[in-house]
Coordinates of C-alpha atoms and ligand atoms in Angstrom, one line a residue:
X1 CA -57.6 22.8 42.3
X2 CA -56.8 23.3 45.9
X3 CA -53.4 24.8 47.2
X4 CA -51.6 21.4 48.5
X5 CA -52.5 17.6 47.9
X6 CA -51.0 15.1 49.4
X7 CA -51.7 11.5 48.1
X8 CA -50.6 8.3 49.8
X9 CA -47.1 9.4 51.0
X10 CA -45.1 7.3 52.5
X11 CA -41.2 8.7 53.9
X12 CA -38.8 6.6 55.5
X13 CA -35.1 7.3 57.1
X14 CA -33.5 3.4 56.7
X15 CA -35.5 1.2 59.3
X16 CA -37.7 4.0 60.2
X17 CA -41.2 4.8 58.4
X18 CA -41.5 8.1 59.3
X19 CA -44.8 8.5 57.3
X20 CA -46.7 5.7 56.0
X21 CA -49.4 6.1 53.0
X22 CA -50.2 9.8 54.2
X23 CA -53.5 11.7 52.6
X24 CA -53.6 15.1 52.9
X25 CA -55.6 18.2 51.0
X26 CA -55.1 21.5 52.0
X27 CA -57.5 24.3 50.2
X28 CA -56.7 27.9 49.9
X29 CA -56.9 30.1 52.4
X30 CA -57.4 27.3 55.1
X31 CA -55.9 27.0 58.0
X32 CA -55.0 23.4 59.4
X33 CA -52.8 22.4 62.9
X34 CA -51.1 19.4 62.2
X35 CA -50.6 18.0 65.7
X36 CA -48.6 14.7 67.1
X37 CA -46.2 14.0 69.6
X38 CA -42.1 15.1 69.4
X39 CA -40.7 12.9 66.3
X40 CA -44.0 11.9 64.8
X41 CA -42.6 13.2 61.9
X42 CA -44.3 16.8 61.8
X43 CA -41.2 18.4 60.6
X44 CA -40.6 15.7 57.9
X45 CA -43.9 16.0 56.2
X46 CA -43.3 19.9 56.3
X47 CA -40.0 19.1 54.6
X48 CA -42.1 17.5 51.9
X49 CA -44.5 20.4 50.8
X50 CA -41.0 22.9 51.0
X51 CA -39.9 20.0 48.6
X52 CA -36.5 19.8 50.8
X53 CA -37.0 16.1 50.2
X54 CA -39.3 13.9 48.0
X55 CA -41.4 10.8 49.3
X56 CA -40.1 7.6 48.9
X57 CA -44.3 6.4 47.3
X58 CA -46.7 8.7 46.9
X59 CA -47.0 12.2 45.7
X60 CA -46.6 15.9 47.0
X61 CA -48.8 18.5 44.8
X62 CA -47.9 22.6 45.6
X63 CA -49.8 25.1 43.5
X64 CA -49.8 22.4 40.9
X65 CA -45.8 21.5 41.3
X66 CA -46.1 18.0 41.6
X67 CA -43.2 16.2 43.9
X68 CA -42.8 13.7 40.9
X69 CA -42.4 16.1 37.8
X70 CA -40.9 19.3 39.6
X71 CA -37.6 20.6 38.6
X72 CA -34.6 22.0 40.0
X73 CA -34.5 24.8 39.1
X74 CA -38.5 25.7 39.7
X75 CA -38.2 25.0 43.1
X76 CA -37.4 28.7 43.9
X77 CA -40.5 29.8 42.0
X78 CA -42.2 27.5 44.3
X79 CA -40.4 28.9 47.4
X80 CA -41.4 32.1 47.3
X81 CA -45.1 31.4 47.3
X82 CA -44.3 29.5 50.6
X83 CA -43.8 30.9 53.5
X84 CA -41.6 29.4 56.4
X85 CA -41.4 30.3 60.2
X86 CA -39.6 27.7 62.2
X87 CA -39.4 27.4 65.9
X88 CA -35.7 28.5 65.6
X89 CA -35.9 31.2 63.7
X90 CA -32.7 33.4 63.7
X91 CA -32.5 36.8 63.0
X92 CA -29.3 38.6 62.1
X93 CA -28.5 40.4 65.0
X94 CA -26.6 43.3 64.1
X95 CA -29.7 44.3 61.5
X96 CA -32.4 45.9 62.3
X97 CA -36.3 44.6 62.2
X98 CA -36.6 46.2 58.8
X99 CA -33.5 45.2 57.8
X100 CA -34.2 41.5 58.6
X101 CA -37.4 41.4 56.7
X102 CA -36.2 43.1 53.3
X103 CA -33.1 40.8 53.2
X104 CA -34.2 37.8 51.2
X105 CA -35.8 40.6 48.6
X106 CA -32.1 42.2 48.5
X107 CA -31.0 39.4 47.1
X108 CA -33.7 38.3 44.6
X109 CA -32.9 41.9 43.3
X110 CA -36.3 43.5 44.1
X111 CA -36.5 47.3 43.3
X112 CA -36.1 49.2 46.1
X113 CA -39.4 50.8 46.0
X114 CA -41.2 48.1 46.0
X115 CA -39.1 46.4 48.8
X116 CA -40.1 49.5 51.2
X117 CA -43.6 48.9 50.4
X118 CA -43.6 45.2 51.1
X119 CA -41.8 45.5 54.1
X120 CA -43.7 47.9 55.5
X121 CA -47.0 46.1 54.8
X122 CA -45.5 43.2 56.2
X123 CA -44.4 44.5 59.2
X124 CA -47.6 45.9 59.8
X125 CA -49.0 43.0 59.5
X126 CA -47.4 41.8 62.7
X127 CA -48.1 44.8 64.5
X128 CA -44.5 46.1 64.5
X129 CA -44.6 48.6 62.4
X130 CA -43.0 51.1 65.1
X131 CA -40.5 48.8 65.9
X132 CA -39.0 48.8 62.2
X133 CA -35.5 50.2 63.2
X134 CA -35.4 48.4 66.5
X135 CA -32.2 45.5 66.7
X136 CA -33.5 41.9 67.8
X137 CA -31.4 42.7 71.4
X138 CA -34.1 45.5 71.7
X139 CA -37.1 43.5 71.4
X140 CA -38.7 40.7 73.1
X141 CA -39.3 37.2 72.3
X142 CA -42.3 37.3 71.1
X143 CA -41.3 40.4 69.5
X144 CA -38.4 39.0 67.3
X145 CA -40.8 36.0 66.3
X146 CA -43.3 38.4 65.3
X147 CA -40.0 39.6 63.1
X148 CA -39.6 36.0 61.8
X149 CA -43.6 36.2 60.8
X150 CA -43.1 39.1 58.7
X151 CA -39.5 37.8 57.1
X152 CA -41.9 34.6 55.9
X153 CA -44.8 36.9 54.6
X154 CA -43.0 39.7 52.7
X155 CA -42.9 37.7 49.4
X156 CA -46.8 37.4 50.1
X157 CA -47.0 33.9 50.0
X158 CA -50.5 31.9 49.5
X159 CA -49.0 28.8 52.3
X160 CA -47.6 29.9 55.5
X161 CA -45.4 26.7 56.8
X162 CA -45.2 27.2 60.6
X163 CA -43.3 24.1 62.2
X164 CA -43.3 24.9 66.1
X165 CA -43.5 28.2 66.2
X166 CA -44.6 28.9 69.8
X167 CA -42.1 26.1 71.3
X168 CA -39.8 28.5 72.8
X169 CA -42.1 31.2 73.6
X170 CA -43.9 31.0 76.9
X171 CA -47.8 30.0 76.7
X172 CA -49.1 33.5 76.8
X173 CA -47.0 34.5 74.7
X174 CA -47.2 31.7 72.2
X175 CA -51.2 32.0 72.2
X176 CA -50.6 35.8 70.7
X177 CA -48.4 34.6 67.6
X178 CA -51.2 31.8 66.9
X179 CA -53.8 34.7 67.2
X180 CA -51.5 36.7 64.5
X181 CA -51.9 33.6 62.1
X182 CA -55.6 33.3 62.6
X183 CA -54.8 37.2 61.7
X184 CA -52.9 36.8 59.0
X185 CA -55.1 33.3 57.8
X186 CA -58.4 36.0 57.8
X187 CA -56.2 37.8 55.1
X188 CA -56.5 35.1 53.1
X189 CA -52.9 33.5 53.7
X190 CA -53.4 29.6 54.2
X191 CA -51.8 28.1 57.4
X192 CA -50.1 25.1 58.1
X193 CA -49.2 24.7 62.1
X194 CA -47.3 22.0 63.1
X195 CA -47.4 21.8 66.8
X196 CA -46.9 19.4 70.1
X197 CA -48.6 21.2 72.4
X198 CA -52.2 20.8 72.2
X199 CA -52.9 23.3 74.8
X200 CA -52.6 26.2 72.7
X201 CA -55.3 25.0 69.7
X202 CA -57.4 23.8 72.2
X203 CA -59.8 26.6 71.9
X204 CA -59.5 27.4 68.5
X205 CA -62.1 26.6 65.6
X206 CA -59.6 25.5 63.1
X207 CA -59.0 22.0 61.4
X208 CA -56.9 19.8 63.1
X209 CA -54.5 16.6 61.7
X210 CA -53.1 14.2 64.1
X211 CA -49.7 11.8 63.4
X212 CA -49.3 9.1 65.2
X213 CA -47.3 5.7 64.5
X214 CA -46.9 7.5 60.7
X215 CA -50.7 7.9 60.4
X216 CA -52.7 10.6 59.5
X217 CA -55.5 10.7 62.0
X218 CA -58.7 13.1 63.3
X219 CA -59.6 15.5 60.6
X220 CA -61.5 16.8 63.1
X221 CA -62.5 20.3 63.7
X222 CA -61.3 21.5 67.4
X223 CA -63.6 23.2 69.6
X224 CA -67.1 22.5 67.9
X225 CA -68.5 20.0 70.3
Ligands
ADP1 N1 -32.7 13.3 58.1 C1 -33.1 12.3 59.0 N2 -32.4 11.1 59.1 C2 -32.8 10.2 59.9 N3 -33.9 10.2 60.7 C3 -34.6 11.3 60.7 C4 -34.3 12.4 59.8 N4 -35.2 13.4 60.0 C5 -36.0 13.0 60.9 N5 -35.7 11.7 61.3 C6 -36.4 10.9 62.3 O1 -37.8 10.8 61.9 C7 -38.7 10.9 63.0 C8 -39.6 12.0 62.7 O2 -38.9 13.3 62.9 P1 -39.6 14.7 62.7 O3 -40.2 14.7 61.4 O4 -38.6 15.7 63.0 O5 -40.7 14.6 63.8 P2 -41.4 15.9 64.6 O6 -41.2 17.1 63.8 O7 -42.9 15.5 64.7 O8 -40.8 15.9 66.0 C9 -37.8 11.0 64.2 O9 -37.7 9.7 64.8 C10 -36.5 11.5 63.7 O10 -35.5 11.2 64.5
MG2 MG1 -40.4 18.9 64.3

């Protein structure tokens, strides 16, 4: 069984079809860039997999969590195999990196023990391990998204949801978070990139989707010609 299928998914908002008889597989470990121009409808079919909202036809499979038979309240379950990083991702500002990261364990009541250890793993992960007690103020963009990264992966999850990530980082510095996923995606955590700006994929070997006019186009592998 792979990690996400998708099967003829269709989402609309009143006149608009955002998505229109969408196919999608995703296997584990994989890592995928879902490209397509601002309002293409990137966001929404991320919105779908989190299982924020269901498709109108068609049907959403997570981990075996099927969009049609899912209920309420196993959608956390689900959750916390998923990680999310969104383009604006806020930290708390008065809390520090560490602090940031262990919250959402805080308040599933994970031991403390095991939240040191998970944190710590995770922010080394990122590579800011020696900036654990550091406030957001004292770290740089790139820095407090690298924050965000570890906040998504501390529960471990097997699906990293990553809509826009870069978007408000400049190029450089956006091309050193995609090289952490590729990082983090060699550690055997499956990525799902949704991005506008083709310029930072184009070098990459990974598998690319495109969505255009509510279509799923090019499953093309990027830089192989
Ligand atoms: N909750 C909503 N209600 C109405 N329209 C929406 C809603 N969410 C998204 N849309 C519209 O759906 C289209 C796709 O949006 P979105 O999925 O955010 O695209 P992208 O992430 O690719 O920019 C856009 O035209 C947007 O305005
Ligand atoms: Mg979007």
């Amino acid at each position: 069984m792979s990690l996400l299928q998708i099967y003829n998914v269709s989402k609309r908002y009143e006149a608009l079809a955002v998505l229109d008889d969408i196919s999608l597989e995703i296997d584990r470990g994989e890592f995928v860039c879902l490209t397509g121009r601002t309002g293409s409808g990137k966001s929404t079919l991320m919105r779908l997999i989190y299982m924020e909202e269901r498709p109108d036809r068609g049907q959403v499979i997570v981990e075996g969590y099927s969009s049609e038979r899912i209920r309420r309240r196993e959608i956390p379950a689900l959750r916390r195999k998923i990680g999310v990083l969104f383009q604006d991702f806020k930290l708390l500002r008065e809390r520090t990196a560490y602090e940031n990261v262990s919250f959402a364990l805080h308040v599933t009541g994970t031991p403390r023990r095991e939240v040191r250890k998970r944190v710590t793993r995770a922010l080394t992960r990122v590579g800011l391990g020696h900036k654990r007690d550091a406030f957001p103020r004292e770290l740089s963009g790139g820095e407090q998204q690298r924050v965000a990264l570890a906040r998504a992966l501390v529960n471990e999850p097997i699906l990293l949801l990553a809509d826009e990530p870069t978007g408000n980082l400049d190029i450089e510095v956006g091309q050193g978070i995609t090289e952490l996923f590729q990082q983090v995606n060699y550690q055997g955590t499956a990525v799902l990139m949704a991005t506008h700006n083709l310029g930072l994929i184009e070098n990459m070997r990974i598998r690319r989707v495109h969505l255009a006019d509510g279509r799923l186009t090019g499953d093309i592998e990027s830089g192989s010609e």
